[in-house]
Short mmCIF file of C-alpha atoms and ligand atoms in Angstrom, two decimals:
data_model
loop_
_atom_site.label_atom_id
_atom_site.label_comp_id
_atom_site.label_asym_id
_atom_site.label_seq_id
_atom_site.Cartn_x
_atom_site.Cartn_y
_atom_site.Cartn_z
CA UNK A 45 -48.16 -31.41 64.96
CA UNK A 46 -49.52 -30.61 68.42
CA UNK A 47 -50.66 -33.56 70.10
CA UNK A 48 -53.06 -33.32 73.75
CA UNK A 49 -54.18 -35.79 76.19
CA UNK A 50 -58.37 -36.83 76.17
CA UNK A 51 -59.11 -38.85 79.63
CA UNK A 52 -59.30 -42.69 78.75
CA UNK A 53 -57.89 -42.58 75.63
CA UNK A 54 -54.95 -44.25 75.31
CA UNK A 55 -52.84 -42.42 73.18
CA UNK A 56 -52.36 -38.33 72.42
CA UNK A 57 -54.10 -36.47 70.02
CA UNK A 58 -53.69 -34.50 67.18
CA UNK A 59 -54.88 -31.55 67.39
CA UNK A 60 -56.16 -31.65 63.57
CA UNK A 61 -58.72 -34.18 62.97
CA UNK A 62 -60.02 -35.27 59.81
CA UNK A 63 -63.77 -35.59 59.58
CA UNK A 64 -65.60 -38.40 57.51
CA UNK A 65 -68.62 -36.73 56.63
CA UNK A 66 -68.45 -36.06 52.97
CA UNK A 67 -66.95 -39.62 51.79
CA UNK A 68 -69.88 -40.86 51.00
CA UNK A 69 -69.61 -40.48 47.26
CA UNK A 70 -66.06 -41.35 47.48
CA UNK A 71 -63.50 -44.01 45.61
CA UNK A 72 -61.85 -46.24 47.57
CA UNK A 73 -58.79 -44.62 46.31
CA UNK A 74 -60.26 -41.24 47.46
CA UNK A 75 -60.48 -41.92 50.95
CA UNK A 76 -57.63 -43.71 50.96
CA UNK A 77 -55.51 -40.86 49.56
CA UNK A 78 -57.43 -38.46 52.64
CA UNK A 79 -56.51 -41.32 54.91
CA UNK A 80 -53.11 -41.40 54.17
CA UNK A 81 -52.39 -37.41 54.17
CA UNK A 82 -53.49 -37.57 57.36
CA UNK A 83 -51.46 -40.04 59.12
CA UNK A 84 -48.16 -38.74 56.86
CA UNK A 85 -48.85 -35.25 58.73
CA UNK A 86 -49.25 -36.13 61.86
CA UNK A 87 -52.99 -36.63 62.27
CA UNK A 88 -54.17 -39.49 64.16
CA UNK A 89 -57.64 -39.02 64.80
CA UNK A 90 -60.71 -39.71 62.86
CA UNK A 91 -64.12 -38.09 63.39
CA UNK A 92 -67.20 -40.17 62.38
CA UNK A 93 -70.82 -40.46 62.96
CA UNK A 94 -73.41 -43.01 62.44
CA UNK A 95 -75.67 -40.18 60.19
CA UNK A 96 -73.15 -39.04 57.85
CA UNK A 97 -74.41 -40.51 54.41
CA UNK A 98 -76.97 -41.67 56.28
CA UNK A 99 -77.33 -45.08 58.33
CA UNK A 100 -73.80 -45.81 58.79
CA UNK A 101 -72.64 -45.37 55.61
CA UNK A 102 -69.42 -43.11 55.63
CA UNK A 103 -68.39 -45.36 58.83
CA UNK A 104 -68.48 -48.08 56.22
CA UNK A 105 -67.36 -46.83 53.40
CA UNK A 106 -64.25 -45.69 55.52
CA UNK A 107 -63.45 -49.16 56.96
CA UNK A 108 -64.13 -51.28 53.20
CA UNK A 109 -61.45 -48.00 51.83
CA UNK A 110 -59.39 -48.19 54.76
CA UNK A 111 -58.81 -51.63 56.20
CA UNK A 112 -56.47 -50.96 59.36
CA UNK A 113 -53.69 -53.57 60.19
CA UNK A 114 -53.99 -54.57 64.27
CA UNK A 115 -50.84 -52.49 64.62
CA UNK A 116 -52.44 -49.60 62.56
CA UNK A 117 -56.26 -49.40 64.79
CA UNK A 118 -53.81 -49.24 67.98
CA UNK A 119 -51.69 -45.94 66.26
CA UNK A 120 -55.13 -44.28 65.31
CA UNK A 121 -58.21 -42.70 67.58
CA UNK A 122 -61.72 -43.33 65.88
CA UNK A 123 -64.60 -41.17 67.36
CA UNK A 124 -68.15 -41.74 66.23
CA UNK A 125 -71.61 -40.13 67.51
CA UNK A 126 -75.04 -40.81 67.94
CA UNK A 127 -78.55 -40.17 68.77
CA UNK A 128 -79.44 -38.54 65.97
CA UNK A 129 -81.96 -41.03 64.23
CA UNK A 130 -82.77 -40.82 60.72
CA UNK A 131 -86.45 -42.20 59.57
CA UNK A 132 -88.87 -41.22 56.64
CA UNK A 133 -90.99 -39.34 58.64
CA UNK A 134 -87.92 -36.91 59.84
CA UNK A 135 -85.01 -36.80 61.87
CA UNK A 136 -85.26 -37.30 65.90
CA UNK A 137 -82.58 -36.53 68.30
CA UNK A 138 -82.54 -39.56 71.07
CA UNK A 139 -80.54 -40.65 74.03
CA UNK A 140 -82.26 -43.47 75.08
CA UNK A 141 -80.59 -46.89 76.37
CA UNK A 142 -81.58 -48.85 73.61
CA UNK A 143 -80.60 -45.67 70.51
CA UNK A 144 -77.71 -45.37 72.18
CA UNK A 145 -76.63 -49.18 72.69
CA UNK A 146 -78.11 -50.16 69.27
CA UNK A 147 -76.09 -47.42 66.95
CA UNK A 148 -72.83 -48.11 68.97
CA UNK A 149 -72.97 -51.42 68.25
CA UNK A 150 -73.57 -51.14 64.56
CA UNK A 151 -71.10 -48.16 64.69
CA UNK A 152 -68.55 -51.37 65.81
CA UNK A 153 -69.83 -53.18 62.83
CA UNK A 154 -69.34 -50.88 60.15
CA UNK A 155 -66.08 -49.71 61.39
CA UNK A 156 -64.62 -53.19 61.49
CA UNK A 157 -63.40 -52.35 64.83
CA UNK A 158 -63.56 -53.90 68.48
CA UNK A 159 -63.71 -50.81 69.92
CA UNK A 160 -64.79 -46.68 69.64
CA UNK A 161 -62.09 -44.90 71.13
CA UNK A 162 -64.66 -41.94 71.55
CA UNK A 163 -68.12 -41.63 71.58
CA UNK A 164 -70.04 -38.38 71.34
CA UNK A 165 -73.68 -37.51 71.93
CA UNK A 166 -74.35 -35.68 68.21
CA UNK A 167 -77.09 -33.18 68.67
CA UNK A 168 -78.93 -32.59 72.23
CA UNK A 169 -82.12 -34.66 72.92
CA UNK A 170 -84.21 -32.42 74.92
CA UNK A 171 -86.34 -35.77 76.08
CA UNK A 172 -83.10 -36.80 77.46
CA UNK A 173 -83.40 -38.83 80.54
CA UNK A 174 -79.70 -38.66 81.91
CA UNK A 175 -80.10 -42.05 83.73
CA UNK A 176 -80.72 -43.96 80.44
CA UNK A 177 -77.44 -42.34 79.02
CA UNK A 178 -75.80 -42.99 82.07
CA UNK A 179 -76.74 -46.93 81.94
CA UNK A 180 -75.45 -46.91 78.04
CA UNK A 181 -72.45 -44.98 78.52
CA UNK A 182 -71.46 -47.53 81.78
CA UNK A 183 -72.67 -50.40 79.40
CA UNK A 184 -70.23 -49.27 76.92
CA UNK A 185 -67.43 -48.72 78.83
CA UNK A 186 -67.91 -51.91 81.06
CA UNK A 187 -68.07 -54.00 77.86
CA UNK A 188 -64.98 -52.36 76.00
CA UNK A 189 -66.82 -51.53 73.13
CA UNK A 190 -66.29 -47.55 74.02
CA UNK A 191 -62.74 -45.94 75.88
CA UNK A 192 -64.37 -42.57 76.16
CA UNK A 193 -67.05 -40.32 76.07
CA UNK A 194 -67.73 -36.88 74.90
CA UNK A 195 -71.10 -34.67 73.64
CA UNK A 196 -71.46 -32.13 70.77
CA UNK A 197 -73.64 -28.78 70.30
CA UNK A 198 -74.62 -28.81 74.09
CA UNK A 199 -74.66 -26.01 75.90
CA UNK A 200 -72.95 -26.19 79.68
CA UNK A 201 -76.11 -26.73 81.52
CA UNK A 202 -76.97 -29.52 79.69
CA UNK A 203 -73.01 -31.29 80.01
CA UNK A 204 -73.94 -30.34 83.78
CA UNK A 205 -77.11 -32.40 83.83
CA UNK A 206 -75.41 -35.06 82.03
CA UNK A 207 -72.68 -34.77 84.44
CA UNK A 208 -74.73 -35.71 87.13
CA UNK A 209 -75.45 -39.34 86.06
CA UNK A 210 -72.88 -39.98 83.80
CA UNK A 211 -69.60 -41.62 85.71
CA UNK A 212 -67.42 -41.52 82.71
CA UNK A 213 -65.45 -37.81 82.13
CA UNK A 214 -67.27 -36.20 79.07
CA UNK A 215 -64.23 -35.14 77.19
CA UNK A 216 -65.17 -33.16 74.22
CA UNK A 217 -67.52 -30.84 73.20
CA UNK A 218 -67.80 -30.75 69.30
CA UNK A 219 -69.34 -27.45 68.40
CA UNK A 220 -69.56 -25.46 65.05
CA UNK A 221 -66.55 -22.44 65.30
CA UNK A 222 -64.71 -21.03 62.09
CA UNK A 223 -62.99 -17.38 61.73
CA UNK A 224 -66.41 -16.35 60.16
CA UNK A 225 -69.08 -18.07 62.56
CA UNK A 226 -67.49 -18.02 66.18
CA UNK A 227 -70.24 -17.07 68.13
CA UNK A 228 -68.35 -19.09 71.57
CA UNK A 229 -65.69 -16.50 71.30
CA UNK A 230 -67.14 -13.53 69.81
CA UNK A 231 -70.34 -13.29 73.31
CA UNK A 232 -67.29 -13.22 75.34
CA UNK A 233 -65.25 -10.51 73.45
CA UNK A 234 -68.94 -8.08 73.82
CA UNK A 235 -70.32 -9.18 76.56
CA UNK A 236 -73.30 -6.34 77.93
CA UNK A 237 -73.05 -4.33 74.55
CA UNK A 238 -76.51 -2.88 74.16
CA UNK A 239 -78.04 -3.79 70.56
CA UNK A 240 -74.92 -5.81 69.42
CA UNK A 241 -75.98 -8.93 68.15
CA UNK A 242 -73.01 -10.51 68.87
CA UNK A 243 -73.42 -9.86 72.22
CA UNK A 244 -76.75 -12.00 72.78
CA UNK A 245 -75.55 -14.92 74.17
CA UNK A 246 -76.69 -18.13 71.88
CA UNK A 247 -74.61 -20.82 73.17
CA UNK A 248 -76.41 -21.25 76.28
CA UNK A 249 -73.79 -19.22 78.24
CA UNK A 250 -70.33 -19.15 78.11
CA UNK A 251 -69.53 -22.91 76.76
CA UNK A 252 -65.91 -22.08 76.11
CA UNK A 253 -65.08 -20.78 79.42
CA UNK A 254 -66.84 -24.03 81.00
CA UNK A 255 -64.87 -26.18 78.53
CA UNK A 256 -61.98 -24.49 79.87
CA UNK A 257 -63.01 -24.90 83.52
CA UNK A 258 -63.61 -28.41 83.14
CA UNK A 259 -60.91 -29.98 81.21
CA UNK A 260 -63.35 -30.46 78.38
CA UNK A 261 -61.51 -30.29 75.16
CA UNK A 262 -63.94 -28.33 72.50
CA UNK A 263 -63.33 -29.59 68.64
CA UNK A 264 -64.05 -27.11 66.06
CA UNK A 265 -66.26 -29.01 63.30
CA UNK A 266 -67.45 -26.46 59.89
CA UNK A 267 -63.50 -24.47 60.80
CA UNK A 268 -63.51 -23.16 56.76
CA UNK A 269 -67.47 -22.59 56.50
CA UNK A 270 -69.11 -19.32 56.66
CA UNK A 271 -71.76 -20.24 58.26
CA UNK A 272 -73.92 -23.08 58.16
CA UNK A 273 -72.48 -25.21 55.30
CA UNK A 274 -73.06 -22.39 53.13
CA UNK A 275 -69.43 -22.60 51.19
CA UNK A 276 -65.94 -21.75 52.31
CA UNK A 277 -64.85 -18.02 53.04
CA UNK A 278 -61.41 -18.21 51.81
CA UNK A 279 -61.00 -16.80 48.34
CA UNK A 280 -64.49 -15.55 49.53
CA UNK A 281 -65.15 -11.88 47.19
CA UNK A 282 -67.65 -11.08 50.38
CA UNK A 283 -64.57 -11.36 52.94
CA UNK A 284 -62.02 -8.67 51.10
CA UNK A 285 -60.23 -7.77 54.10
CA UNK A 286 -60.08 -11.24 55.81
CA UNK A 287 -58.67 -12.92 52.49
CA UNK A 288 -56.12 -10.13 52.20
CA UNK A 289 -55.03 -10.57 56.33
CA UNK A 290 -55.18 -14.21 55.81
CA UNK A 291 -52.61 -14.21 52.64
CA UNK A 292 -50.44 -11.47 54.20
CA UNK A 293 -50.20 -13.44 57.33
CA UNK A 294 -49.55 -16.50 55.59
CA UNK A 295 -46.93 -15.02 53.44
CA UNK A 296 -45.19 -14.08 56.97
CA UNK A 297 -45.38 -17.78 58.61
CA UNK A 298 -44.67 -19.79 54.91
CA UNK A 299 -47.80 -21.61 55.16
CA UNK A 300 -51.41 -21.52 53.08
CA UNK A 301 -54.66 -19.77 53.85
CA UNK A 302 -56.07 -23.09 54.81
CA UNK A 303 -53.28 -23.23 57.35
CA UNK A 304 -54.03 -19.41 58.77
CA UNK A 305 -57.58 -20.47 59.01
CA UNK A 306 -56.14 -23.60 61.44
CA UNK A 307 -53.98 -21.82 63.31
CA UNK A 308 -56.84 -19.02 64.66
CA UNK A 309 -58.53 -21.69 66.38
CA UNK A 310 -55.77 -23.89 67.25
CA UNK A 311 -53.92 -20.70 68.69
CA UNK A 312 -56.46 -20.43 71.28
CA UNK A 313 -55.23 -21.27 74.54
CA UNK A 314 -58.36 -23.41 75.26
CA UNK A 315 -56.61 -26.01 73.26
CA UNK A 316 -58.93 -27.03 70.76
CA UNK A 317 -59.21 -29.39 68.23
CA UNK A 318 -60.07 -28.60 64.23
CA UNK A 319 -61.78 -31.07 62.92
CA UNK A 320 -61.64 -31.22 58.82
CA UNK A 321 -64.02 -31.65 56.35
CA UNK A 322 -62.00 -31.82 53.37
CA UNK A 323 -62.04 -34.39 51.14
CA UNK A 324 -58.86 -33.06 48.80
CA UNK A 325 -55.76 -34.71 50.40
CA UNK A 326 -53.77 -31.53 49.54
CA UNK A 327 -56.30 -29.36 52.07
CA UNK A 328 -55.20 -31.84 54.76
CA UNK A 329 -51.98 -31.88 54.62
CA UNK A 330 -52.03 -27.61 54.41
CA UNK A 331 -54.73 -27.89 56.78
CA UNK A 332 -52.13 -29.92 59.26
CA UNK A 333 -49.63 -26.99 58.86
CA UNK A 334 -51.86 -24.64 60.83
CA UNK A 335 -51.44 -26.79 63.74
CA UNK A 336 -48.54 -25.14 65.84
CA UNK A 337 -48.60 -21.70 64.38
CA UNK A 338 -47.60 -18.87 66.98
CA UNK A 339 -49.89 -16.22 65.56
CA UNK A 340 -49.41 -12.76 68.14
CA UNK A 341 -52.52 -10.96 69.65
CA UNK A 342 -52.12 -8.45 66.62
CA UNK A 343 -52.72 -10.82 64.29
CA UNK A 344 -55.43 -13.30 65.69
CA UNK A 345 -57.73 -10.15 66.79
CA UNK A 346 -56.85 -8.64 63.14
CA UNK A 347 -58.49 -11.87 61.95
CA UNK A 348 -61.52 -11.79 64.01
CA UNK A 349 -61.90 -7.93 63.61
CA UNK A 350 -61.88 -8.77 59.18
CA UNK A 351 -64.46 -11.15 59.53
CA UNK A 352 -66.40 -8.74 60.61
CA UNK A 353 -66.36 -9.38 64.67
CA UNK A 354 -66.75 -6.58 67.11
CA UNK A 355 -63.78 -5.74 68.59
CA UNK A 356 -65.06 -2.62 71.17
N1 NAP B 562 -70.76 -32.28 65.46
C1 NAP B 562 -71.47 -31.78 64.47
O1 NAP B 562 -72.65 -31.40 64.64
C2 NAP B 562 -70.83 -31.67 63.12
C3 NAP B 562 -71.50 -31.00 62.08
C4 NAP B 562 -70.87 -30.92 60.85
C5 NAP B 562 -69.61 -31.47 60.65
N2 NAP B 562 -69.00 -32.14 61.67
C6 NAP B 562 -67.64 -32.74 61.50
O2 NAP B 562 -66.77 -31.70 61.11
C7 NAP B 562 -66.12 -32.05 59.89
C8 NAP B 562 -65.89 -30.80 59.10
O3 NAP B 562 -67.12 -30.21 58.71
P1 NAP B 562 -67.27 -29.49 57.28
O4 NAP B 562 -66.96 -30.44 56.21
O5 NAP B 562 -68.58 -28.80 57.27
O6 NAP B 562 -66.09 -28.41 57.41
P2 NAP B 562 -65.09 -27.63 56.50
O7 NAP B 562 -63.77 -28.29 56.60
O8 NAP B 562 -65.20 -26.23 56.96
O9 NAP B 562 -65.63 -27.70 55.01
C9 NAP B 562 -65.15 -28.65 54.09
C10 NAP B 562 -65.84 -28.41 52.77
O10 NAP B 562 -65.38 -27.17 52.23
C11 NAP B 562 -64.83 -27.41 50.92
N3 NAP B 562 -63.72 -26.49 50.62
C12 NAP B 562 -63.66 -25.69 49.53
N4 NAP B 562 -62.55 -24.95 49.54
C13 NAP B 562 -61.89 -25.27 50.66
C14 NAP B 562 -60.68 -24.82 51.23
N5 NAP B 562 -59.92 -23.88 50.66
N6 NAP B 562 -60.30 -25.37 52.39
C15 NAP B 562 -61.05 -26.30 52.99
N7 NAP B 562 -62.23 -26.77 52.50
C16 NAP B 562 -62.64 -26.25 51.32
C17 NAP B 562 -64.38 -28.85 50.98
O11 NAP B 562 -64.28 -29.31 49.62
P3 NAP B 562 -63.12 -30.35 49.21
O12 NAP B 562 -63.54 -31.66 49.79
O13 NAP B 562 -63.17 -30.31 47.73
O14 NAP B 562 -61.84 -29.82 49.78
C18 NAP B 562 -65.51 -29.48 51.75
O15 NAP B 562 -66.65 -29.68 50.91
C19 NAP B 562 -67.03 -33.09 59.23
O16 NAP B 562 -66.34 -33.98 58.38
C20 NAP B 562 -67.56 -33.82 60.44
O17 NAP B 562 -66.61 -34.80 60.84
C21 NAP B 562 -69.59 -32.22 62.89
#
């Protein structure tokens, strides 16, 4: 396992992180089983958020599956996000003071933990008044309750604005990239090809080459979805040749297709994180395999070429 430094948080990293979202409907014995395939392969971090299952509920359905000795919470990295605000009359994004002090706190409470290791802005708030998140964030920090800070799904203006106010590092970027939906790397393999769609840039410009300029460690969430949580494309009848590169390829290293699908994104020399949504313990621990795997040139662009990427 592959391990990399965030700022302010005090131990590495895996580079594989297992994601809480779908828990909700989960035994005890469930998560615990995910749990512990994680930490038996080498992952160490955990990726929460206050709206997965809604108000707070995977956060605490993790923490009443998972109670974590004082020696355990110190070995492990919990990351949680907010500002997206569930109601009846329909979701909000919001960055205010209050949001943002308000569903860290109860973030603490149904955790069972002292402290968030790392705290990510979930969705961008385009009434965002960078001063308020500034006075949270410094709140946060100040007060322990939060080691570091981080945003997802922004584009690099809008870390820059944040960047501005904020006196904490942002140190992640979580944004949706799989084999099959990459648009961060695919703009950048086309870019100024007349009537390619994959050319138009939809990420705001160039987010992975700003992550790379500026430290900021981008974690892949979705890395086995299509597209939009519409179903896995390994094993996938619509993705003929990328199955058959995927099993040839993992034939070659030993590993599974879960693995393969890993190791494309953690091959990338931007460093990245893959963040897992599986909730078969199995999938993690094949999903931790793909970690360190040396694919060559040939074989990552073969990948991206299958899925049906440009490659001019
Ligand atoms: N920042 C954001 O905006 C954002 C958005 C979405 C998600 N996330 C984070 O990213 C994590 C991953 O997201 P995700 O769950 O959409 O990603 P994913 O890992 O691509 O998808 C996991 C889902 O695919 C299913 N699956 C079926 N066959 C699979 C296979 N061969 N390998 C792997 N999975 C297979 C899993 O079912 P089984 O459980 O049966 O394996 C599970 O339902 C989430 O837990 C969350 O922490 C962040």
């Amino acid at each position: 396992m592959k391990y990399l430094e965030l700022a302010g948080v005090q131990q590495a990293v895996s580079n594989v992180v297992v994601g809480m979202m779908r828990i909700n409907d989960k035994s005890d014995a469930e998560i615990r089983a995910i749990y512990d395939a994680a930490r038996e392969n080498g992952i160490n971090m955990i990726d929460h958020a206050n709206i997965y299952g809604g108000n707070h509920l995977c956060e605490r359905r993790f923490a009443e599956a998972v109670p974590l000795s004082a020696s355990e919470r110190a070995d492990v990295v919990i990351q949680t996000k907010a500002g997206i605000v569930p109601s009846p009359e329909g979701t909000h994004f919001e960055f205010s003071y209050d949001e943002l002090v308000t569903q860290a706190e109860e973030s603490l409470r149904s955790l069972n933990t002292d402290y968030i290791d790392v705290f990510l802005l979930h969705r961008p708030d385009s009434l965002v008044e960078p001063e308020e998140v500034a006075r949270a964030f410094d709140h946060l920090h100040e007060s322990g309750k939060v080691r570091a800070f981080g945003v997802s799904n922004q584009t690099p203006r809008q870390m820059e604005l944040l960047r501005k106010h904020v006196n904490q590092p942002l140190v992640a970027n979580q944004l949706q990239l799989s084999i099959t939906h990459c648009p961060i790397i695919a703009e950048g393999i086309s870019t100024n090809m007349q009537h390619a769609e994959q050319s138009v840039v939809v990420d705001g410009g160039g987010i992975l080459d700003y992550c790379r300029l500026t430290d900021t460690t981008i974690q892949a969430w979705s890395p086995f979805q299509k597209g939009f949580f519409d179903g896995v494309f390994l094993g996938d009848p619509d993705f003929p040749e990328l199955n058959a590169a995927i099993d040839r390829i993992a034939a070659k290293y030993g590993v599974t297709p879960t693995a393969i699908a890993v190791a494309w994104i953690t091959r990338h020399p931007a460093n990245m994180q893959v963040v897992l949504g599986t909730t078969n313990p199995q999938r993690v621990a094949d999903a931790a395999a793909g970690s360190e795997i040396p694919l060559t040139h040939a074989e990552w662009y073969e990948l991206f070429r299958t899925a049906g990427h440009i490659v001019p």
